[in-house]
Amino acid sequence: MEISFEGKHALVTGAGKGIGRATALALARCGAKVTAVTRTQADLNSLVQECASITPVCVDLADWGATEAALQDVGPIDLLVNNAACANLQPFLEVTPDKFDQAFSVNVKAVLHVSQIVARGMKARGSGGSIVNVSSQASQCALRDHAVYCATKGALDMLTKVMALELGPHQIRVNSVNPTVVMTEMGRLGWSDPEKAKTMMCRIPLGRFAGGGRGEQYFIPAERQEQHDQRSHSTGGWRLPGLLTYEILAVAHCPSVKKKKRLIPSHAAPRDQSCALNKLTYCITSL
């Protein structure tokens, strides 16, 4: 079944590269008016060259004041995808205050801030909306040299739940998606070493990371779009295992709110996190 975002305005952070870029392009292909936010102007320039309908906004989300100014005139937002993140890998005993502060500023504080700006508008209009936070399986599993990154994603999962609790009465749904390793530019920085990657990859039946050596194939597999059910509902800070851009769109597209009954237990995540749409389909149709 085809997903349409005709008449909707989506804002995507971290839209210059990787998952965020693919999400912005996918939303545009599905008919949404897309505002793409990233701190690197060159990435925005190439994104607009690829899709001229996308509106670029260049700002460092770690700068609270600059973010407020940059987003004040973007207009009403129906869908927010909080994708921007950074990963500075350090052994636990070598974590430095500056890297700790940078990670929490981008991975958690910026999500709170951008979501506040967008959700206030949704509430004032009485229109409801959808917020999707891109988290990680690192929120659930300890990873060597990822002490701060794991901590930020754990914080993001709990922030998602509280946002869902407080914004639900205003018909604003909030969910997270929690991918395993995705070989974007950031993923390659952490997992290109074959020896380091081996211990993680051996837990995935297909024996590869999402996107590993397969370009952008981990985004929106067309043969799976027929599994989407427009009647489904989800909110309540659900953690959806795996990460395909289609999953972000599917969660964002669910048209109405229903109180959460339960969260997905961590053991329910499929072992192959790079192709977990079957679990997603179960989640959003069984509420």
XYZ file of C-alpha atoms in Angstrom:
287
model
C 0.000 0.000 0.000
C 1.431 3.369 -0.986
C 2.159 5.929 1.730
C 1.176 9.502 0.906
C 2.116 12.662 2.772
C 0.364 15.011 0.381
C -0.483 18.268 2.118
C 1.811 17.542 5.078
C 4.847 19.527 6.194
C 7.739 17.478 7.571
C 10.854 18.690 9.341
C 13.882 16.374 9.395
C 16.993 17.093 11.456
C 20.380 15.708 10.534
C 19.132 15.669 6.960
C 22.462 16.203 5.253
C 23.726 12.623 5.355
C 22.769 9.007 5.897
C 19.426 8.129 7.440
C 18.263 11.732 7.725
C 19.013 12.518 4.109
C 17.275 9.381 2.863
C 14.281 10.142 5.090
C 13.992 13.685 3.756
C 14.136 12.434 0.172
C 11.619 9.673 0.887
C 9.165 12.101 2.459
C 9.492 14.392 -0.534
C 8.835 11.471 -2.883
C 5.724 10.692 -0.841
C 4.365 14.182 -1.418
C 5.384 16.001 1.765
C 6.689 19.519 1.907
C 10.075 18.907 3.534
C 12.250 21.224 5.585
C 15.728 19.744 5.961
C 17.905 20.846 8.873
C 21.616 20.254 9.188
C 24.699 22.229 10.173
C 26.690 21.655 6.969
C 25.795 23.957 4.100
C 27.531 21.800 1.482
C 25.294 18.851 2.404
C 22.205 21.034 2.075
C 23.352 22.314 -1.302
C 23.748 18.794 -2.671
C 20.422 17.733 -1.139
C 18.574 20.584 -2.833
C 20.304 19.743 -6.105
C 18.940 16.216 -5.747
C 15.438 17.385 -4.774
C 14.655 21.022 -5.501
C 11.392 20.998 -3.535
C 13.204 20.573 -0.197
C 13.611 23.717 1.915
C 17.085 23.858 3.532
C 17.841 25.256 6.985
C 21.478 25.420 8.055
C 21.951 25.585 11.831
C 23.951 23.877 14.560
C 21.285 22.329 16.791
C 23.704 22.406 19.711
C 23.258 26.193 19.692
C 19.950 26.800 21.521
C 19.548 30.439 20.479
C 20.500 29.883 16.851
C 18.099 26.952 16.612
C 15.241 29.038 18.017
C 15.907 31.768 15.454
C 16.355 29.391 12.521
C 13.107 27.502 13.119
C 10.788 30.339 14.091
C 9.670 30.953 10.507
C 9.504 27.419 9.087
C 5.713 27.364 9.360
C 3.315 24.718 10.725
C 4.866 21.249 11.031
C 2.830 18.024 10.861
C 5.722 15.583 11.226
C 9.066 15.923 12.984
C 11.874 13.401 12.545
C 14.598 13.970 15.161
C 17.509 12.265 13.455
C 20.498 14.529 14.165
C 23.124 12.841 16.327
C 26.842 12.568 16.917
C 29.005 9.712 18.138
C 32.370 10.435 19.717
C 33.745 7.040 20.699
C 35.981 6.902 23.769
C 36.801 4.182 26.291
C 34.960 4.769 29.557
C 38.118 5.767 31.476
C 39.050 8.275 28.768
C 35.716 10.089 28.403
C 36.270 13.848 28.406
C 33.829 16.528 29.574
C 33.727 18.280 26.207
C 32.806 15.141 24.289
C 30.241 14.191 26.936
C 28.612 17.617 26.751
C 28.637 17.653 22.949
C 26.938 14.252 22.707
C 24.172 15.090 25.171
C 23.695 18.519 23.632
C 23.043 17.089 20.160
C 21.564 13.661 20.915
C 19.230 14.651 23.752
C 19.014 18.394 24.431
C 18.486 19.312 20.770
C 15.727 16.706 20.464
C 13.969 18.222 23.464
C 14.360 21.760 22.076
C 13.264 21.121 18.492
C 10.377 18.984 19.733
C 9.269 21.784 22.064
C 9.229 24.274 19.183
C 7.271 21.941 16.904
C 4.906 20.541 19.546
C 3.937 23.997 20.794
C 2.779 24.824 17.298
C 0.887 21.541 16.978
C -0.830 22.157 20.314
C -1.730 25.759 19.488
C -3.292 24.744 16.159
C -5.118 21.786 17.695
C -4.060 19.766 14.696
C -2.089 17.013 16.389
C 0.912 15.536 14.648
C 3.672 12.972 14.823
C 7.204 13.025 16.230
C 9.648 10.225 15.450
C 12.904 10.077 17.404
C 15.727 8.107 15.824
C 17.303 6.243 18.729
C 19.468 3.108 18.627
C 19.845 -0.435 19.884
C 22.744 1.134 21.784
C 20.103 2.293 24.247
C 19.544 -1.368 25.147
C 22.978 -2.975 24.778
C 26.352 -2.048 26.257
C 28.943 -1.423 23.545
C 32.666 -1.024 24.105
C 33.865 2.590 23.684
C 30.232 3.746 23.444
C 29.624 4.735 27.093
C 28.431 8.248 26.288
C 26.633 7.340 23.065
C 24.751 4.504 24.806
C 23.844 6.862 27.633
C 22.455 9.485 25.244
C 20.291 6.943 23.442
C 19.022 5.515 26.726
C 18.088 9.061 27.724
C 16.399 9.594 24.364
C 14.231 6.486 24.821
C 12.975 7.721 28.188
C 12.478 11.240 26.817
C 10.367 9.687 24.052
C 8.130 7.951 26.588
C 7.585 11.114 28.622
C 6.904 13.144 25.485
C 4.324 10.555 24.417
C 2.679 10.697 27.850
C 2.441 14.485 27.977
C 1.727 15.224 24.310
C -0.753 12.401 23.686
C -3.729 14.370 25.064
C -3.006 16.946 22.353
C -3.195 14.241 19.655
C 0.571 14.368 19.148
C 2.062 10.879 18.771
C 5.669 10.279 19.776
C 7.633 7.118 18.985
C 11.221 6.034 18.514
C 12.924 3.678 16.105
C 16.012 1.853 17.365
C 18.338 0.599 14.631
C 21.344 -1.599 14.932
C 24.526 -0.581 13.099
C 23.696 1.232 9.869
C 26.671 1.814 7.601
C 26.199 5.495 7.036
C 29.220 7.762 7.273
C 28.863 7.831 11.065
C 28.361 4.055 11.193
C 31.500 3.443 9.175
C 33.548 5.539 11.608
C 32.641 3.207 14.445
C 32.367 -0.177 12.748
C 34.693 -0.359 9.732
C 37.335 -2.339 11.627
C 36.599 -5.986 10.680
C 37.798 -7.336 14.023
C 35.610 -4.951 16.013
C 32.638 -5.518 13.728
C 32.898 -9.313 13.907
C 31.474 -9.645 17.428
C 28.453 -7.540 16.491
C 27.885 -8.936 13.017
C 27.956 -12.568 14.162
C 24.714 -11.887 16.065
C 22.921 -10.941 12.833
C 21.766 -13.989 10.823
C 22.338 -12.291 7.460
C 25.921 -11.599 8.494
C 25.962 -7.928 7.544
C 25.082 -4.530 8.895
C 22.277 -2.485 7.450
C 23.550 -0.927 4.269
C 26.871 -2.713 4.550
C 28.299 -2.725 1.046
C 24.815 -2.314 -0.408
C 24.584 1.433 -0.911
C 21.232 2.836 0.175
C 19.355 -0.439 -0.168
C 18.374 -0.444 3.493
C 16.003 2.435 2.806
C 12.386 1.804 1.759
C 12.398 -1.628 0.115
C 9.515 -1.288 -2.330
C 8.463 -4.906 -1.999
C 7.606 -4.270 1.669
C 5.482 -1.177 1.285
C 2.407 -3.331 0.755
C 2.654 -4.353 4.421
C 1.751 -0.863 5.625
C -1.702 -0.523 7.181
C -3.177 2.967 7.145
C -5.698 2.026 9.831
C -3.038 1.421 12.461
C -2.232 3.602 15.439
C 0.825 3.936 17.630
C 2.000 6.202 20.380
C 3.434 5.882 23.862
C 7.150 5.967 23.188
C 7.212 2.669 21.334
C 10.676 1.324 20.544
C 10.546 -0.087 17.043
C 13.455 -2.429 16.302
C 15.441 -2.102 13.141
C 15.564 0.973 10.983
C 14.412 1.416 7.438
C 13.322 4.834 6.264
C 10.031 3.113 5.454
C 9.620 2.331 9.138
C 9.986 6.016 10.011
C 7.404 6.916 7.386
C 5.050 4.141 8.457
C 5.112 5.211 12.099
C 4.707 8.863 11.166
C 1.809 8.085 8.834
C -0.449 6.321 11.375
C -3.367 8.755 11.441
C -4.696 8.606 14.991
C -3.722 8.204 18.618
C -4.467 5.298 20.891
C -3.198 4.892 24.432
C -0.274 2.561 24.812
C -1.019 -0.834 26.303
C 2.536 -2.062 26.611
C 6.025 -1.431 25.356
C 7.884 -3.854 23.160
C 10.084 -5.977 25.431
C 13.724 -5.827 24.416
C 13.760 -9.576 23.722
C 11.027 -9.091 21.101
C 13.459 -7.424 18.713
C 14.278 -9.688 15.767
C 17.868 -10.825 15.586
C 18.290 -9.376 12.115
C 17.811 -5.722 12.929
C 18.516 -4.714 9.323
C 15.210 -6.132 8.083
C 12.740 -5.826 10.928
C 9.666 -4.547 9.144
C 7.673 -7.654 10.030
C 7.991 -6.756 13.711
C 7.063 -3.156 12.967
C 3.931 -4.254 11.152
C 2.941 -6.364 14.160
C 3.513 -3.444 16.512
C 1.383 -0.874 14.762
C -1.499 -3.212 13.939
C -1.811 -4.911 17.322
C -2.388 -1.909 19.581
